[in-house]
């Protein structure tokens, strides 16, 4: 299940992380002086809660304990960032030694505040060369200003999931490659019904589940910050082009108000009532989990997958997409950091461990070796997302000291743009840049 997708764009999660970072500032003094060969029990907190997920992570722990008989791992699941925050604030023996977080946007705060230990010394001691082990984009969202305070533990790629039966009925023979082809397909697939729709080609509004400004902006290969760290929304034309293209598509499909009325009747994103499952939308911006979920929901149509379309002038870069994922780190207050590192190293860099975990929960492996492993279970649908994950131009939102707050600021601005509340796009982007710079300066 794509937990990162659930949490990275929610203000609640970011607020909890903000408190965590503030509370943990200055707690990075605990040295890694413990003997990793001594008998010890370490506490590992993670967020997985579904029975199959919990079993998968326990299976990984069991394999680790077999290889490291002196280290016992006490795992606690269904732990939110808010619960982690409370435990790290309290400290003591009940606090976790190792943490897995679904909120990748929190990395900048974790690193900047000292809440998590810098893993660079551990990696150097173990002979782990990050760029040779992990895809570059994953390293980008797991570190901040050189501080590798987390490592990637599986990840998600975002692409296009579509109803092949609806495509055939509309006379569309293949997935759209460029944005203009995407807009044309969306219109062909849309079936109006009075003041609503029988079927919508795609829900283009930014409240449409995974159709966030960050997911779409990735197709324009944006640069969020300048070389000196300043917000670059107004400076990089990619943002204005994406917002303009999205707003134009909203207009072509009936306008913001009509689309939002239709969206109000959609079911929960994580249930069988998802509008794609129900045939209410023919195309869906989503991750590698959606095809399996749709099949489990018993959809009566054939499912296709493809990368998201690219701007017309970037056709050569087709295949890229937005990447996100789960991160794993060590509490800077832990007095068992060397033993904790053995668990982190195993779960994030051991090829067999990474592949087994990815196969079990249907996510994408987070190491280069695991992505190439013949043991990786690949379906026609999942291959699309694996290819997106491997694409050299796939990208993510960079870590910053304010966590993902800058993304929420950008997202709120995008909401205003699509509603028609921003008369001057350039001026609005410049104003948003100033707000982001102010917030990051305060966080730092």
Short mmCIF file of C-alpha atoms in Angstrom, two decimals:
data_model
loop_
_atom_site.label_atom_id
_atom_site.label_comp_id
_atom_site.label_asym_id
_atom_site.label_seq_id
_atom_site.Cartn_x
_atom_site.Cartn_y
_atom_site.Cartn_z
CA UNK A 1 0.00 0.00 0.00
CA UNK A 2 1.40 3.43 -0.99
CA UNK A 3 1.64 4.98 2.44
CA UNK A 4 3.88 7.77 1.23
CA UNK A 5 1.15 8.83 -1.14
CA UNK A 6 -1.29 9.01 1.74
CA UNK A 7 0.87 11.17 3.93
CA UNK A 8 3.30 13.36 2.03
CA UNK A 9 0.69 15.89 0.96
CA UNK A 10 -1.28 16.12 4.17
CA UNK A 11 -0.93 19.08 6.46
CA UNK A 12 -1.63 16.93 9.51
CA UNK A 13 1.39 14.74 8.95
CA UNK A 14 3.62 17.71 8.32
CA UNK A 15 2.40 19.43 11.44
CA UNK A 16 3.24 16.35 13.50
CA UNK A 17 6.69 16.20 11.94
CA UNK A 18 7.23 19.87 12.63
CA UNK A 19 6.62 19.30 16.32
CA UNK A 20 8.89 16.28 16.22
CA UNK A 21 11.74 18.22 14.65
CA UNK A 22 11.41 21.06 17.09
CA UNK A 23 11.25 18.74 20.06
CA UNK A 24 14.29 16.73 18.96
CA UNK A 25 16.63 19.60 18.17
CA UNK A 26 19.80 19.17 20.15
CA UNK A 27 19.28 15.46 20.85
CA UNK A 28 21.99 14.29 18.46
CA UNK A 29 24.69 13.95 21.09
CA UNK A 30 24.36 10.21 21.67
CA UNK A 31 27.46 8.56 20.22
CA UNK A 32 27.53 5.24 18.42
CA UNK A 33 29.69 3.53 21.02
CA UNK A 34 27.72 0.33 21.60
CA UNK A 35 29.16 -3.07 20.68
CA UNK A 36 27.17 -4.40 17.68
CA UNK A 37 28.23 -7.95 18.60
CA UNK A 38 26.79 -7.77 22.10
CA UNK A 39 23.40 -9.28 22.92
CA UNK A 40 20.88 -6.48 22.56
CA UNK A 41 17.25 -5.73 21.78
CA UNK A 42 16.43 -2.76 19.59
CA UNK A 43 13.04 -1.14 19.12
CA UNK A 44 11.86 -0.65 15.53
CA UNK A 45 8.76 1.43 14.85
CA UNK A 46 7.06 1.38 11.46
CA UNK A 47 3.73 2.42 9.99
CA UNK A 48 2.52 -0.71 8.25
CA UNK A 49 -0.69 -2.09 9.67
CA UNK A 50 -2.43 -4.41 7.19
CA UNK A 51 -1.91 -8.08 8.14
CA UNK A 52 -0.04 -8.88 4.91
CA UNK A 53 2.22 -5.87 5.37
CA UNK A 54 2.97 -6.64 9.01
CA UNK A 55 3.76 -10.23 8.06
CA UNK A 56 6.09 -9.08 5.29
CA UNK A 57 8.09 -6.82 7.56
CA UNK A 58 8.21 -9.46 10.32
CA UNK A 59 9.50 -11.99 7.78
CA UNK A 60 12.29 -9.55 6.95
CA UNK A 61 13.08 -9.11 10.63
CA UNK A 62 13.13 -12.87 11.14
CA UNK A 63 15.71 -13.23 8.36
CA UNK A 64 17.77 -10.44 9.90
CA UNK A 65 17.72 -12.04 13.35
CA UNK A 66 18.81 -15.37 11.86
CA UNK A 67 21.83 -13.63 10.31
CA UNK A 68 22.45 -11.56 13.48
CA UNK A 69 21.55 -13.90 16.37
CA UNK A 70 22.81 -11.44 18.99
CA UNK A 71 20.37 -8.68 17.92
CA UNK A 72 16.69 -9.00 18.71
CA UNK A 73 14.22 -6.62 17.11
CA UNK A 74 11.04 -5.58 18.86
CA UNK A 75 8.83 -4.27 16.05
CA UNK A 76 5.81 -2.06 16.61
CA UNK A 77 3.54 -1.34 13.65
CA UNK A 78 0.87 1.23 12.84
CA UNK A 79 3.05 4.00 14.25
CA UNK A 80 2.26 7.46 12.90
CA UNK A 81 4.72 10.35 12.90
CA UNK A 82 2.69 11.85 15.72
CA UNK A 83 3.24 8.77 17.88
CA UNK A 84 6.93 8.77 16.98
CA UNK A 85 7.07 12.44 17.93
CA UNK A 86 5.66 11.77 21.37
CA UNK A 87 8.05 8.90 22.03
CA UNK A 88 11.15 10.80 20.95
CA UNK A 89 10.11 13.78 23.01
CA UNK A 90 9.74 11.56 26.07
CA UNK A 91 13.00 9.71 25.36
CA UNK A 92 14.16 6.90 27.60
CA UNK A 93 14.06 3.15 27.10
CA UNK A 94 10.57 3.22 25.55
CA UNK A 95 11.63 5.37 22.60
CA UNK A 96 12.42 3.67 19.27
CA UNK A 97 15.98 3.06 18.10
CA UNK A 98 15.00 2.66 14.43
CA UNK A 99 12.13 4.42 12.69
CA UNK A 100 10.51 3.92 9.31
CA UNK A 101 8.46 6.88 8.06
CA UNK A 102 6.08 7.18 5.13
CA UNK A 103 6.42 10.99 5.11
CA UNK A 104 9.42 11.48 2.83
CA UNK A 105 8.85 15.23 3.00
CA UNK A 106 9.95 15.10 6.63
CA UNK A 107 13.55 14.25 5.78
CA UNK A 108 14.70 17.87 5.67
CA UNK A 109 13.38 18.37 9.18
CA UNK A 110 14.78 15.09 10.47
CA UNK A 111 18.23 15.99 9.14
CA UNK A 112 18.20 19.70 9.97
CA UNK A 113 16.97 19.23 13.54
CA UNK A 114 19.22 16.35 14.52
CA UNK A 115 16.24 14.11 15.27
CA UNK A 116 17.88 11.31 13.28
CA UNK A 117 21.56 10.36 13.26
CA UNK A 118 23.68 11.11 10.20
CA UNK A 119 24.22 7.76 8.48
CA UNK A 120 27.24 8.85 6.45
CA UNK A 121 29.77 7.58 9.05
CA UNK A 122 27.97 4.23 9.24
CA UNK A 123 27.91 3.91 5.46
CA UNK A 124 31.60 4.75 5.18
CA UNK A 125 32.50 2.22 7.87
CA UNK A 126 30.46 -0.44 6.06
CA UNK A 127 31.89 0.42 2.66
CA UNK A 128 28.54 1.50 1.22
CA UNK A 129 28.84 3.98 -1.64
CA UNK A 130 25.39 5.58 -1.82
CA UNK A 131 25.38 6.54 -5.53
CA UNK A 132 26.41 3.00 -6.46
CA UNK A 133 23.70 1.40 -4.32
CA UNK A 134 20.65 3.68 -4.65
CA UNK A 135 19.02 5.53 -7.57
CA UNK A 136 20.02 9.20 -7.55
CA UNK A 137 16.48 10.47 -7.04
CA UNK A 138 16.03 8.34 -3.91
CA UNK A 139 19.25 9.68 -2.44
CA UNK A 140 17.95 13.17 -3.14
CA UNK A 141 14.88 12.78 -0.95
CA UNK A 142 16.66 10.91 1.87
CA UNK A 143 19.31 13.52 2.69
CA UNK A 144 19.62 17.24 3.33
CA UNK A 145 22.70 19.43 2.91
CA UNK A 146 24.96 16.40 2.90
CA UNK A 147 23.38 14.84 5.97
CA UNK A 148 22.22 11.33 4.99
CA UNK A 149 19.94 10.99 7.99
CA UNK A 150 17.69 8.40 6.30
CA UNK A 151 17.94 5.72 3.63
CA UNK A 152 15.23 4.60 1.20
CA UNK A 153 13.16 1.54 2.07
CA UNK A 154 11.21 0.71 -1.11
CA UNK A 155 9.60 3.46 -3.14
CA UNK A 156 6.69 4.49 -5.33
CA UNK A 157 6.51 5.66 -8.92
CA UNK A 158 3.59 7.56 -10.43
CA UNK A 159 2.18 6.94 -13.87
CA UNK A 160 -1.10 6.55 -15.77
CA UNK A 161 -3.57 3.72 -15.11
CA UNK A 162 -6.31 3.48 -17.72
CA UNK A 163 -9.40 1.57 -18.79
CA UNK A 164 -8.39 -0.23 -21.99
CA UNK A 165 -11.99 -1.20 -22.69
CA UNK A 166 -13.05 2.46 -22.60
CA UNK A 167 -10.08 3.34 -24.81
CA UNK A 168 -11.20 0.84 -27.42
CA UNK A 169 -14.77 2.13 -27.33
CA UNK A 170 -13.49 5.67 -27.92
CA UNK A 171 -11.27 4.54 -30.79
CA UNK A 172 -8.04 5.18 -28.88
CA UNK A 173 -5.42 2.53 -29.64
CA UNK A 174 -2.57 3.53 -27.32
CA UNK A 175 -1.79 5.58 -24.25
CA UNK A 176 -1.13 9.29 -24.83
CA UNK A 177 2.53 10.31 -24.92
CA UNK A 178 2.33 14.11 -24.96
CA UNK A 179 0.13 16.48 -22.98
CA UNK A 180 -1.85 17.52 -26.08
CA UNK A 181 -2.55 13.84 -26.83
CA UNK A 182 -3.56 13.39 -23.19
CA UNK A 183 -6.00 16.31 -23.36
CA UNK A 184 -7.45 14.99 -26.61
CA UNK A 185 -7.90 11.49 -25.17
CA UNK A 186 -9.50 12.87 -22.01
CA UNK A 187 -12.09 14.70 -24.11
CA UNK A 188 -12.83 11.65 -26.29
CA UNK A 189 -13.30 9.49 -23.20
CA UNK A 190 -15.66 11.95 -21.48
CA UNK A 191 -19.38 11.16 -21.66
CA UNK A 192 -21.52 14.03 -20.36
CA UNK A 193 -24.77 13.25 -18.57
CA UNK A 194 -26.91 16.31 -18.00
CA UNK A 195 -24.96 18.64 -15.73
CA UNK A 196 -22.65 15.81 -14.74
CA UNK A 197 -20.90 12.87 -16.35
CA UNK A 198 -21.53 9.24 -17.11
CA UNK A 199 -17.79 8.87 -17.58
CA UNK A 200 -14.98 11.38 -17.25
CA UNK A 201 -11.78 10.96 -19.24
CA UNK A 202 -9.66 11.96 -16.25
CA UNK A 203 -10.24 14.01 -13.12
CA UNK A 204 -7.83 16.89 -13.75
CA UNK A 205 -8.37 18.93 -10.59
CA UNK A 206 -5.64 18.97 -7.95
CA UNK A 207 -7.98 17.46 -5.36
CA UNK A 208 -8.29 14.35 -7.54
CA UNK A 209 -6.38 11.94 -5.29
CA UNK A 210 -2.85 11.63 -6.72
CA UNK A 211 -3.30 14.36 -9.32
CA UNK A 212 -1.32 16.81 -7.22
CA UNK A 213 0.68 19.78 -8.54
CA UNK A 214 3.91 17.96 -7.63
CA UNK A 215 2.96 14.81 -9.57
CA UNK A 216 2.12 16.79 -12.71
CA UNK A 217 5.03 19.23 -12.40
CA UNK A 218 7.43 16.29 -12.46
CA UNK A 219 6.60 15.79 -16.15
CA UNK A 220 8.04 19.24 -16.88
CA UNK A 221 11.29 18.37 -14.98
CA UNK A 222 11.11 21.42 -12.73
CA UNK A 223 13.82 23.02 -10.61
CA UNK A 224 12.20 23.93 -7.30
CA UNK A 225 15.16 25.86 -5.90
CA UNK A 226 18.02 27.92 -7.29
CA UNK A 227 21.66 27.06 -6.66
CA UNK A 228 21.65 29.37 -3.63
CA UNK A 229 18.55 27.71 -2.16
CA UNK A 230 15.88 30.24 -3.12
CA UNK A 231 12.41 29.16 -4.25
CA UNK A 232 12.31 29.02 -8.05
CA UNK A 233 8.61 28.77 -8.93
CA UNK A 234 8.62 32.07 -10.81
CA UNK A 235 12.11 31.56 -12.22
CA UNK A 236 11.53 28.18 -13.86
CA UNK A 237 8.94 28.36 -16.69
CA UNK A 238 8.05 24.72 -16.00
CA UNK A 239 5.70 25.67 -13.17
CA UNK A 240 3.73 28.27 -15.13
CA UNK A 241 3.51 25.92 -18.12
CA UNK A 242 2.19 23.06 -15.99
CA UNK A 243 -0.37 25.24 -14.23
CA UNK A 244 -1.54 26.69 -17.54
CA UNK A 245 -1.85 23.27 -19.17
CA UNK A 246 -3.78 21.86 -16.21
CA UNK A 247 -6.15 24.82 -16.06
CA UNK A 248 -6.78 24.53 -19.80
CA UNK A 249 -7.65 20.84 -19.40
CA UNK A 250 -10.03 21.68 -16.55
CA UNK A 251 -11.82 24.10 -18.86
CA UNK A 252 -11.99 21.58 -21.73
CA UNK A 253 -13.59 18.95 -19.50
CA UNK A 254 -16.38 21.15 -18.24
CA UNK A 255 -14.88 23.69 -15.87
CA UNK A 256 -13.80 23.66 -12.25
CA UNK A 257 -17.22 23.84 -10.58
CA UNK A 258 -18.78 21.07 -12.67
CA UNK A 259 -15.77 18.80 -12.17
CA UNK A 260 -15.70 19.38 -8.42
CA UNK A 261 -19.40 18.59 -8.10
CA UNK A 262 -18.74 15.28 -9.85
CA UNK A 263 -15.68 14.60 -7.70
CA UNK A 264 -17.71 15.13 -4.53
CA UNK A 265 -19.48 11.83 -5.21
CA UNK A 266 -16.29 9.78 -5.50
CA UNK A 267 -15.57 6.93 -3.11
CA UNK A 268 -12.59 6.52 -0.83
CA UNK A 269 -9.23 6.35 -2.62
CA UNK A 270 -8.25 3.15 -0.84
CA UNK A 271 -11.51 1.25 -1.21
CA UNK A 272 -13.33 -0.69 -3.92
CA UNK A 273 -15.44 2.46 -4.40
CA UNK A 274 -12.61 4.33 -6.11
CA UNK A 275 -14.05 6.07 -9.22
CA UNK A 276 -11.61 4.27 -11.52
CA UNK A 277 -12.85 0.94 -10.19
CA UNK A 278 -16.44 2.07 -10.77
CA UNK A 279 -15.81 3.18 -14.36
CA UNK A 280 -16.50 6.82 -13.52
CA UNK A 281 -13.07 7.92 -14.77
CA UNK A 282 -11.24 6.25 -17.65
CA UNK A 283 -7.72 7.44 -16.77
CA UNK A 284 -6.15 7.86 -13.35
CA UNK A 285 -2.88 9.44 -12.21
CA UNK A 286 -1.68 6.84 -9.73
CA UNK A 287 1.06 4.56 -8.47
CA UNK A 288 2.11 0.96 -8.90
CA UNK A 289 -0.49 -0.24 -6.40
CA UNK A 290 -3.58 0.80 -8.39
CA UNK A 291 -3.75 -2.04 -10.96
CA UNK A 292 -3.65 -4.69 -8.22
CA UNK A 293 -6.25 -2.82 -6.19
CA UNK A 294 -8.52 -2.50 -9.22
CA UNK A 295 -8.26 -6.22 -9.93
CA UNK A 296 -9.02 -7.00 -6.30
CA UNK A 297 -12.11 -4.79 -6.64
CA UNK A 298 -13.27 -7.00 -9.52
CA UNK A 299 -13.36 -4.39 -12.27
CA UNK A 300 -15.10 -5.68 -15.44
CA UNK A 301 -12.65 -4.04 -17.84
CA UNK A 302 -9.06 -4.57 -18.98
CA UNK A 303 -6.45 -2.39 -17.26
CA UNK A 304 -3.58 -0.63 -18.99
CA UNK A 305 -0.62 1.24 -17.54
CA UNK A 306 1.73 3.81 -19.03
CA UNK A 307 4.00 6.68 -17.97
CA UNK A 308 2.31 10.04 -17.53
CA UNK A 309 2.37 12.21 -20.67
CA UNK A 310 5.13 14.78 -21.11
CA UNK A 311 4.97 18.32 -22.50
CA UNK A 312 4.88 18.34 -26.28
CA UNK A 313 8.40 19.76 -26.49
CA UNK A 314 9.81 17.02 -24.22
CA UNK A 315 8.59 14.00 -26.15
CA UNK A 316 12.07 12.47 -26.08
CA UNK A 317 11.84 12.27 -22.28
CA UNK A 318 8.65 10.20 -22.26
CA UNK A 319 8.80 7.53 -19.59
CA UNK A 320 9.75 9.72 -16.65
CA UNK A 321 7.62 10.36 -13.59
CA UNK A 322 7.44 11.43 -9.97
CA UNK A 323 9.14 9.22 -7.35
CA UNK A 324 8.54 9.03 -3.62
CA UNK A 325 8.78 6.35 -0.95
CA UNK A 326 9.43 5.17 2.58
CA UNK A 327 12.52 6.19 4.56
CA UNK A 328 14.37 4.54 7.42
CA UNK A 329 16.56 6.17 10.05
CA UNK A 330 18.14 5.86 13.48
CA UNK A 331 17.09 8.00 16.43
CA UNK A 332 19.95 10.29 17.38
CA UNK A 333 19.04 9.67 21.03
CA UNK A 334 19.46 5.90 20.72
CA UNK A 335 22.31 4.35 22.68
CA UNK A 336 22.26 1.27 20.46
CA UNK A 337 23.14 2.97 17.19
CA UNK A 338 25.66 0.41 15.94
CA UNK A 339 23.19 -2.43 16.43
CA UNK A 340 20.44 -0.25 14.95
CA UNK A 341 22.62 0.36 11.91
CA UNK A 342 22.91 -3.37 11.29
CA UNK A 343 19.11 -3.52 10.91
CA UNK A 344 18.96 -0.40 8.72
CA UNK A 345 21.79 -1.67 6.54
CA UNK A 346 20.15 -5.06 6.11
CA UNK A 347 16.67 -3.79 5.29
CA UNK A 348 17.79 -1.02 2.94
CA UNK A 349 20.85 -2.49 1.15
CA UNK A 350 20.65 -6.29 1.23
CA UNK A 351 19.41 -7.24 -2.23
CA UNK A 352 17.54 -10.38 -1.19
CA UNK A 353 15.88 -8.55 1.70
CA UNK A 354 14.83 -5.60 -0.44
CA UNK A 355 13.47 -7.81 -3.24
CA UNK A 356 11.56 -10.07 -0.85
CA UNK A 357 9.95 -7.09 0.86
CA UNK A 358 9.08 -5.43 -2.46
CA UNK A 359 7.50 -8.64 -3.76
CA UNK A 360 5.48 -9.06 -0.59
CA UNK A 361 3.89 -5.59 -0.48
CA UNK A 362 3.93 -4.80 -4.23
CA UNK A 363 6.14 -1.72 -4.02
CA UNK A 364 9.23 -0.87 -6.06
CA UNK A 365 12.69 -1.91 -4.82
CA UNK A 366 14.93 0.90 -3.64
CA UNK A 367 18.39 -0.30 -4.70
CA UNK A 368 19.90 -0.56 -8.16
CA UNK A 369 20.76 -4.23 -7.62
CA UNK A 370 17.25 -5.10 -6.47
CA UNK A 371 15.74 -3.37 -9.50
CA UNK A 372 17.82 -5.70 -11.69
CA UNK A 373 17.24 -8.84 -9.63
CA UNK A 374 15.81 -11.87 -11.46
CA UNK A 375 13.94 -12.67 -8.22
CA UNK A 376 11.83 -9.52 -8.56
CA UNK A 377 8.26 -10.42 -9.43
CA UNK A 378 7.22 -8.41 -12.49
CA UNK A 379 3.78 -8.23 -14.11
CA UNK A 380 2.98 -6.32 -17.31
CA UNK A 381 1.38 -3.60 -15.18
CA UNK A 382 4.20 -3.35 -12.64
CA UNK A 383 6.86 -3.23 -15.38
CA UNK A 384 5.57 0.20 -16.38
CA UNK A 385 6.28 1.58 -12.92
CA UNK A 386 9.63 -0.19 -12.66
CA UNK A 387 10.62 1.48 -15.92
CA UNK A 388 9.51 4.85 -14.57
CA UNK A 389 11.60 4.25 -11.47
CA UNK A 390 14.64 3.46 -13.64
CA UNK A 391 14.17 6.42 -16.00
CA UNK A 392 17.04 8.92 -15.84
CA UNK A 393 14.67 11.91 -15.95
CA UNK A 394 12.31 10.74 -13.20
CA UNK A 395 12.42 13.21 -10.34
CA UNK A 396 11.10 14.15 -6.93
CA UNK A 397 10.56 17.13 -4.64
CA UNK A 398 13.81 18.04 -2.86
CA UNK A 399 14.23 17.94 0.91
CA UNK A 400 14.12 21.25 2.77
CA UNK A 401 14.32 22.30 6.39
CA UNK A 402 10.60 23.04 6.47
CA UNK A 403 9.83 19.46 5.49
CA UNK A 404 7.06 19.51 2.92
CA UNK A 405 5.59 22.85 3.98
CA UNK A 406 6.86 24.48 0.79
CA UNK A 407 4.94 21.89 -1.21
CA UNK A 408 1.74 22.70 0.66
CA UNK A 409 2.30 26.39 -0.09
CA UNK A 410 2.73 25.59 -3.78
CA UNK A 411 -0.28 23.28 -3.68
CA UNK A 412 -2.51 25.93 -2.10
CA UNK A 413 -1.44 28.36 -4.80
CA UNK A 414 -2.25 25.77 -7.48
CA UNK A 415 -5.72 25.32 -5.97
CA UNK A 416 -6.30 29.05 -6.36
CA UNK A 417 -5.03 29.00 -9.96
CA UNK A 418 -7.35 26.23 -11.12
CA UNK A 419 -10.34 27.99 -9.50
CA UNK A 420 -9.54 31.16 -11.42
CA UNK A 421 -8.61 33.18 -8.35
CA UNK A 422 -5.15 34.21 -9.62
CA UNK A 423 -5.42 37.00 -12.22
CA UNK A 424 -1.64 37.34 -12.68
CA UNK A 425 0.15 33.98 -12.71
CA UNK A 426 3.68 35.38 -12.80
CA UNK A 427 3.03 37.73 -9.89
CA UNK A 428 1.36 34.95 -7.94
CA UNK A 429 4.31 32.61 -8.41
CA UNK A 430 6.71 35.34 -7.29
CA UNK A 431 4.59 35.97 -4.20
CA UNK A 432 4.55 32.23 -3.45
CA UNK A 433 8.35 32.15 -3.79
CA UNK A 434 8.66 34.87 -1.15
CA UNK A 435 6.41 32.96 1.23
CA UNK A 436 8.38 29.74 0.76
CA UNK A 437 11.70 31.52 1.30
CA UNK A 438 10.38 33.10 4.49
CA UNK A 439 9.12 29.78 5.86
CA UNK A 440 12.36 27.95 5.10
CA UNK A 441 14.44 30.72 6.67
CA UNK A 442 12.40 30.37 9.85
CA UNK A 443 12.79 26.58 9.82
CA UNK A 444 16.54 26.85 9.43
#
